[in-house]
Tab-separated table of C-alpha atoms in Angstrom:
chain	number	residue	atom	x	y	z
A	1	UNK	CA	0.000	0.000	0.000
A	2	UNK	CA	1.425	3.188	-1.312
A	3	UNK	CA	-0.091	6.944	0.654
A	4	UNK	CA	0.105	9.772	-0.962
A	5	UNK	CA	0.309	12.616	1.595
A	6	UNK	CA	0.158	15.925	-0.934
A	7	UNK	CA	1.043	17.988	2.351
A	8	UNK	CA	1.720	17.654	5.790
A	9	UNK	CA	-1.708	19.002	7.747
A	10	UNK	CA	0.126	18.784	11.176
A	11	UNK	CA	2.925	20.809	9.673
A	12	UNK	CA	0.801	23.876	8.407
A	13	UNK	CA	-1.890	24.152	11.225
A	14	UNK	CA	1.730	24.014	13.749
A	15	UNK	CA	2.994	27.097	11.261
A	16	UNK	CA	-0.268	29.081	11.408
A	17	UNK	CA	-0.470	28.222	15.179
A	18	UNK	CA	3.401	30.042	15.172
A	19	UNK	CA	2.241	33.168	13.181
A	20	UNK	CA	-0.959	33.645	15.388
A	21	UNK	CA	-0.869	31.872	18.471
A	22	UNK	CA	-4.726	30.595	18.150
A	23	UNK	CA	-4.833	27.428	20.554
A	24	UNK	CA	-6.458	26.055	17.787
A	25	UNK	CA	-3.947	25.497	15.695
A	26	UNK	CA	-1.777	23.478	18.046
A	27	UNK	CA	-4.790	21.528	18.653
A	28	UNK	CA	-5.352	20.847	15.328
A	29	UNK	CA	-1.553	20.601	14.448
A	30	UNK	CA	-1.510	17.582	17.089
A	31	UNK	CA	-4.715	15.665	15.708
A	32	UNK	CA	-3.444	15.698	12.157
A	33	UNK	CA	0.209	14.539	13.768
A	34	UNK	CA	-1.224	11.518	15.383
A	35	UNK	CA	-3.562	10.755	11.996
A	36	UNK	CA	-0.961	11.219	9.531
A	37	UNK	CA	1.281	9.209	11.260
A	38	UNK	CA	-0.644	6.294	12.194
A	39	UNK	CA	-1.630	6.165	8.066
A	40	UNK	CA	1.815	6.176	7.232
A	41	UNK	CA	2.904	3.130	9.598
A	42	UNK	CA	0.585	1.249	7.550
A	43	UNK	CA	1.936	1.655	4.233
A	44	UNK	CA	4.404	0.108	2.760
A	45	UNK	CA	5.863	3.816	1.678
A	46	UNK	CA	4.137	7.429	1.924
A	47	UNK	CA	4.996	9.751	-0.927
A	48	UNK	CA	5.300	13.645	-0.068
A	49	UNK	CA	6.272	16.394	-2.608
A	50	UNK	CA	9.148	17.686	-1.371
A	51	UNK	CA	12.369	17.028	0.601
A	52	UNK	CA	10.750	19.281	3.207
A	53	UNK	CA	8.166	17.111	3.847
A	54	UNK	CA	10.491	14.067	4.067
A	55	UNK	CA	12.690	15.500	6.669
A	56	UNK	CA	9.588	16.732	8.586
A	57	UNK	CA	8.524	13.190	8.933
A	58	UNK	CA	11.938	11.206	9.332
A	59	UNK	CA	12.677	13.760	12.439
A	60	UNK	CA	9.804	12.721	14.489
A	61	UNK	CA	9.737	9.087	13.039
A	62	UNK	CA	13.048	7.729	10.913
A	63	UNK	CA	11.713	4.384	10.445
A	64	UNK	CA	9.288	5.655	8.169
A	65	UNK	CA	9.962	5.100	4.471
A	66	UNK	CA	8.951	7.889	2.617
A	67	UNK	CA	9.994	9.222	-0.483
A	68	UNK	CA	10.091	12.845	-1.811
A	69	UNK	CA	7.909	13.002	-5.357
A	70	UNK	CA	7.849	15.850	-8.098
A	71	UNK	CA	3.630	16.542	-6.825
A	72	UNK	CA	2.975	17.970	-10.586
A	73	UNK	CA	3.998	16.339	-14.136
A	74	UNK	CA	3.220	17.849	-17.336
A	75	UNK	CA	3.131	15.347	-20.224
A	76	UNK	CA	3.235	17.966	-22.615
A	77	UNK	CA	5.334	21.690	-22.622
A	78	UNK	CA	4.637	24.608	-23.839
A	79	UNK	CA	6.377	25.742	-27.310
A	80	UNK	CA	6.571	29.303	-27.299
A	81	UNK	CA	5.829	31.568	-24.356
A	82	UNK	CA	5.235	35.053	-25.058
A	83	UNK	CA	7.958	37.299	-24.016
A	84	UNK	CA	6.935	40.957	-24.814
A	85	UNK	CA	6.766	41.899	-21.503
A	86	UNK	CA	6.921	45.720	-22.665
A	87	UNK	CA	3.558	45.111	-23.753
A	88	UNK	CA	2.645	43.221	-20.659
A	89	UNK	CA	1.271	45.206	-17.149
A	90	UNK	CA	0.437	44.388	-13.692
A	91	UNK	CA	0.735	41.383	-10.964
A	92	UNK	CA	-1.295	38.521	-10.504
A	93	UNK	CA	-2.147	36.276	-7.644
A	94	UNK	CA	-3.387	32.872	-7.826
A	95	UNK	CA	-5.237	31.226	-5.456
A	96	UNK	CA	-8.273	29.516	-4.044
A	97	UNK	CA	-9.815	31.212	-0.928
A	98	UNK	CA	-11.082	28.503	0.520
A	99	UNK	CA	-7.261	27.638	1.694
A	100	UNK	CA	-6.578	30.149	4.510
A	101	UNK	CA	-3.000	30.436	3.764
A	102	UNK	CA	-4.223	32.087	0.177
A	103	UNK	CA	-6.303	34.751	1.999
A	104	UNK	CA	-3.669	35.710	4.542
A	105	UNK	CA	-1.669	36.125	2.130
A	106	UNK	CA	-3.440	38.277	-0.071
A	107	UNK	CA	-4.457	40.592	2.875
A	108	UNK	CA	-1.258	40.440	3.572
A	109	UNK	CA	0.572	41.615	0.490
A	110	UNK	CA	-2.567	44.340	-0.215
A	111	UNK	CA	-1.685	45.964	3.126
A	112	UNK	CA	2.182	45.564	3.334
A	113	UNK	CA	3.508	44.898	0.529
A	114	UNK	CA	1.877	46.766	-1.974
A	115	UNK	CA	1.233	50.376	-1.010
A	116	UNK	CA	5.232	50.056	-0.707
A	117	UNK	CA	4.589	49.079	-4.858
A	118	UNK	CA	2.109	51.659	-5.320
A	119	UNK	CA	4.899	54.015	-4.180
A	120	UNK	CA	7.165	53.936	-7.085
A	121	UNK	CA	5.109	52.152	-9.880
A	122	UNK	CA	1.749	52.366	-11.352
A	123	UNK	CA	1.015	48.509	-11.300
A	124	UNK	CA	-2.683	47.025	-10.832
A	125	UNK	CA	-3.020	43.834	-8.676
A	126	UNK	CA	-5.146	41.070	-9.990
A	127	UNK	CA	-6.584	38.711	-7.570
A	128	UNK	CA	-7.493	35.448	-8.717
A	129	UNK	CA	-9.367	32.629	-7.410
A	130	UNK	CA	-12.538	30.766	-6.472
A	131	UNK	CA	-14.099	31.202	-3.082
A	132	UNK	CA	-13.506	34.800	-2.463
A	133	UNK	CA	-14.356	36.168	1.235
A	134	UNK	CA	-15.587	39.386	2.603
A	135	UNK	CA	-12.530	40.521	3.373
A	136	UNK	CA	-10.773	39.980	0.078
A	137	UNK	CA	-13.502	41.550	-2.192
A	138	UNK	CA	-13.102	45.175	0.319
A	139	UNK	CA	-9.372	45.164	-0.571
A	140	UNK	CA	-10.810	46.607	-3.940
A	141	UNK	CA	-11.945	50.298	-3.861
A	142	UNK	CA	-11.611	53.185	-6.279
A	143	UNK	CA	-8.402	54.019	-7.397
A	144	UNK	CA	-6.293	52.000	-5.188
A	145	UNK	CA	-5.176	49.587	-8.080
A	146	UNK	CA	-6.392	46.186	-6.673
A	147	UNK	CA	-8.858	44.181	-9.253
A	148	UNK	CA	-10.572	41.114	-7.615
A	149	UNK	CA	-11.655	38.841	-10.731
A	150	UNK	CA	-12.591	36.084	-8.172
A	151	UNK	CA	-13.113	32.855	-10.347
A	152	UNK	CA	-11.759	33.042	-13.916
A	153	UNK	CA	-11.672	29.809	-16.423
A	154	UNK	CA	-8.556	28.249	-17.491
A	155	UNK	CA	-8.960	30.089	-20.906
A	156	UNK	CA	-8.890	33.353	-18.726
A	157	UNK	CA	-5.913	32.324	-16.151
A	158	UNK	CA	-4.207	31.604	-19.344
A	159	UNK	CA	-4.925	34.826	-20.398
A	160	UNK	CA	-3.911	36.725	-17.737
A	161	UNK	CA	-0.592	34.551	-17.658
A	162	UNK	CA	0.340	36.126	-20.390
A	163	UNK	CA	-0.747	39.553	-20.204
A	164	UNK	CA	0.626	40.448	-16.549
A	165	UNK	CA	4.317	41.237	-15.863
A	166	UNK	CA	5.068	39.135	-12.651
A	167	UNK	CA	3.223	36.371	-10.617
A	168	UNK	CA	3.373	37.339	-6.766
A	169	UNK	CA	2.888	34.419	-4.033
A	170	UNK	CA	3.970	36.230	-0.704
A	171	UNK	CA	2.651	32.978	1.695
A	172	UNK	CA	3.530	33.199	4.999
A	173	UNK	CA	2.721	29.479	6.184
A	174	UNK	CA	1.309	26.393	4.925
A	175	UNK	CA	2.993	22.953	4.042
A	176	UNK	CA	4.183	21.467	0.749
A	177	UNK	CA	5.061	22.237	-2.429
A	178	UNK	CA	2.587	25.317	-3.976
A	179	UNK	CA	0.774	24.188	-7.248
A	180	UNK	CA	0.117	27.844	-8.013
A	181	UNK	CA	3.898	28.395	-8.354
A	182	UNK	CA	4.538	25.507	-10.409
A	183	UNK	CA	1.086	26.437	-12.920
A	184	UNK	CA	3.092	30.308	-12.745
A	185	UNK	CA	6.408	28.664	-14.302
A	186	UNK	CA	4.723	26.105	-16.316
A	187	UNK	CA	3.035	29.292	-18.554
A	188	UNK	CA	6.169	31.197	-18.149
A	189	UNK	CA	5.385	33.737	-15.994
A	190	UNK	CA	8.248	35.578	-13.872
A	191	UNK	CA	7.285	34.825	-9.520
A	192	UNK	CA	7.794	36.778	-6.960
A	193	UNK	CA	7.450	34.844	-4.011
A	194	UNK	CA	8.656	34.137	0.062
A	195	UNK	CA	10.436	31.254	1.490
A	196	UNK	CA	7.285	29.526	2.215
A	197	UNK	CA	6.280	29.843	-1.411
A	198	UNK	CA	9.303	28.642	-2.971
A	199	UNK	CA	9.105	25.692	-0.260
A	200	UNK	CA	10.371	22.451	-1.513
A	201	UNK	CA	11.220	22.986	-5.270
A	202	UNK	CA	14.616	22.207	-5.997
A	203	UNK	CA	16.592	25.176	-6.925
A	204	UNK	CA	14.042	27.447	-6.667
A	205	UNK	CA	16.271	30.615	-6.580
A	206	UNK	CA	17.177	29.857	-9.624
A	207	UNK	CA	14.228	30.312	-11.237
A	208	UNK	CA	12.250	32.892	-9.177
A	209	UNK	CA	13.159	35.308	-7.014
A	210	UNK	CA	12.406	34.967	-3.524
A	211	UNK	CA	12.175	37.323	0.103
A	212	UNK	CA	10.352	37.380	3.268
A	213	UNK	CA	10.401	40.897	4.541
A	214	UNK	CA	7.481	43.630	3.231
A	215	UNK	CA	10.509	46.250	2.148
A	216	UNK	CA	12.773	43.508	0.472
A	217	UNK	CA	9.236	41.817	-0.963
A	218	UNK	CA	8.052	45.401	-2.597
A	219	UNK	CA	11.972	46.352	-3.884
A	220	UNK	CA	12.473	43.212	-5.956
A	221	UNK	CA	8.901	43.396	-7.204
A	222	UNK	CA	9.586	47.347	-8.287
A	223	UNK	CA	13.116	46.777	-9.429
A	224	UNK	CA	12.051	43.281	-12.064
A	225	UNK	CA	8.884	45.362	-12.978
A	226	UNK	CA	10.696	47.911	-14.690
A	227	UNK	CA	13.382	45.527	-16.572
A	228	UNK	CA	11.962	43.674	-19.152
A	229	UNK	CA	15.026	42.318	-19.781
A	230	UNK	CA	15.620	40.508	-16.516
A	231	UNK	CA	11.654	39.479	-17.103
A	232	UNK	CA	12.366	37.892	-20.287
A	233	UNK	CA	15.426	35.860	-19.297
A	234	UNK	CA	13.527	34.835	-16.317
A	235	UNK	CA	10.546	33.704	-18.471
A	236	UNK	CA	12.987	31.334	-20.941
A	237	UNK	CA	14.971	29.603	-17.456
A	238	UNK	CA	11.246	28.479	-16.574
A	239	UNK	CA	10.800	26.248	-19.143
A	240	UNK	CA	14.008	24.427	-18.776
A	241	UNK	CA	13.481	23.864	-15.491
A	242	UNK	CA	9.715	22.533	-15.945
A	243	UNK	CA	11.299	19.968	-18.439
A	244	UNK	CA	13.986	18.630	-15.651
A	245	UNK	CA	12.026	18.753	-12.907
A	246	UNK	CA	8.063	18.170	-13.881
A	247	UNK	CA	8.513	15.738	-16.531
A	248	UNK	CA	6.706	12.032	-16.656
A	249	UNK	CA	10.594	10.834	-16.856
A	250	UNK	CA	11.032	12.696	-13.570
A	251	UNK	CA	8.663	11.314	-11.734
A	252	UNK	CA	8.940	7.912	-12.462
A	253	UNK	CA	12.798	7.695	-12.001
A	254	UNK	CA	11.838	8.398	-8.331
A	255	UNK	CA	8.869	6.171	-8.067
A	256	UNK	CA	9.310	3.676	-10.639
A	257	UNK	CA	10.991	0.917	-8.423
A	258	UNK	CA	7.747	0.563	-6.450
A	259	UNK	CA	5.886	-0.563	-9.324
A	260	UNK	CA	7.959	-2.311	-11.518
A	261	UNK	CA	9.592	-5.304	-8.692
């Protein structure tokens, strides 16, 4: 019996519980420990997505045999990825609201990080994603450059891949590698994104550019904004990378052995 994890529950609630101290968390962080581990005693070897994960669960338990997977393989690539980023305007989230970790960090960039934007560029914020609160919907008033488009279709996400300058994924918690940054590279998109985001992909810095702190978050965002150079060169390393890392061939040099003895 093979379990596929996708994330580690106990490890997000425990990092939510460490950004806001709700009880909660911890109480939840310690009845997804003792479920997620009892599951993976019983299989013959749990699959995570990331080395992150593996280490998580070999420090409370090394007897566990678990492997770290690529979570997302594309069969097919994409041929030609627009590059005229001159033409190109604007940053784009990603991200469905039903996840908390998506909504904090949404408010979170629309209130810290980018009035410090706002300051030196005119750049409009596009908010994508199904499920969207209260909360997120009042981020957009009059003027202040924020666009909530809520739930788009994958002909429209495409779209807006291609017509906004930078992906942005400032997460401050949550647990295992981020789909919406591998979807970002997959369509070529330069990301912006923190530690948390770029969680668990193998040389991530490599291929995005990544910082934790509001200032440092706004300043790269600024600086790559107005150099469509440094866009385009980041846009052409994505695709490289999707091909090593997110191919079939990837995935199965990893996993084949459990299937084929």
């Amino acid at each position: 019996m093979i379990y596929y994890g996708h994330d580690l529950h106990f490890l997000r609630e425990g990092r939510e519980y460490e950004l806001t101290g709700d009880p909660k968390k911890r109480e939840a962080s310690e009845y997804w420990k003792s479920i997620e581990f009892r599951i993976m005693r019983k299989a013959s070897v749990s699959y995570y997505p990331s080395y992150v994960e593996q280490e998580a669960i070999n420090r409370v338990d090394p007897n566990i045999r678990v492997k770290a997977i690529v979570a997302y393989v594309f069969e097919k690539f994409l041929d030609a990825i627009p590059d005229d980023f001159e033409r190109r305007e604007g940053l784009l989230f990603v991200g469905g609201f039903a996840h908390p970790p998506n909504a904090d960090a949404v408010l979170w960039f629309a209130r810290e990080v980018y009035p410090l934007i706002r300051e030196k560029i005119d750049a409009p914020f596009y908010i994508v994603g199904s499920k969207v609160t209260e909360e997120i919907l009042a981020l957009e008033q009059p003027g202040n450059g924020i666009i909530v488009k809520g739930f788009v279709s994958e002909e429209e996400l495409a779209a807006l891949y291609a017509a906004c300058r930078i992906v942005v994924v400032p997460l401050r918690y949550g647990a295992g590698v981020k789909g919406k940054v591998i979807e970002a590279l997959y369509h070529g998109a330069p990301v912006v994104t923190t530690s948390i985001g770029a969680e668990g992909i193998p040389e991530a810095e490599k291929v995005m550019v990544i910082r934790d702190e509001p200032a440092e978050f706004a300043g790269e965002v600024v600086s790559l904004y107005q150099d469509t150079e440094a866009l385009r060169e980041m846009s052409h390393r994505t695709q490289q990378y999707i091909r090593e890392y997110y191919s079939v061939d990837a995935a199965w040099s990893v996993v084949g052995e459990d299937f084929e003895s």
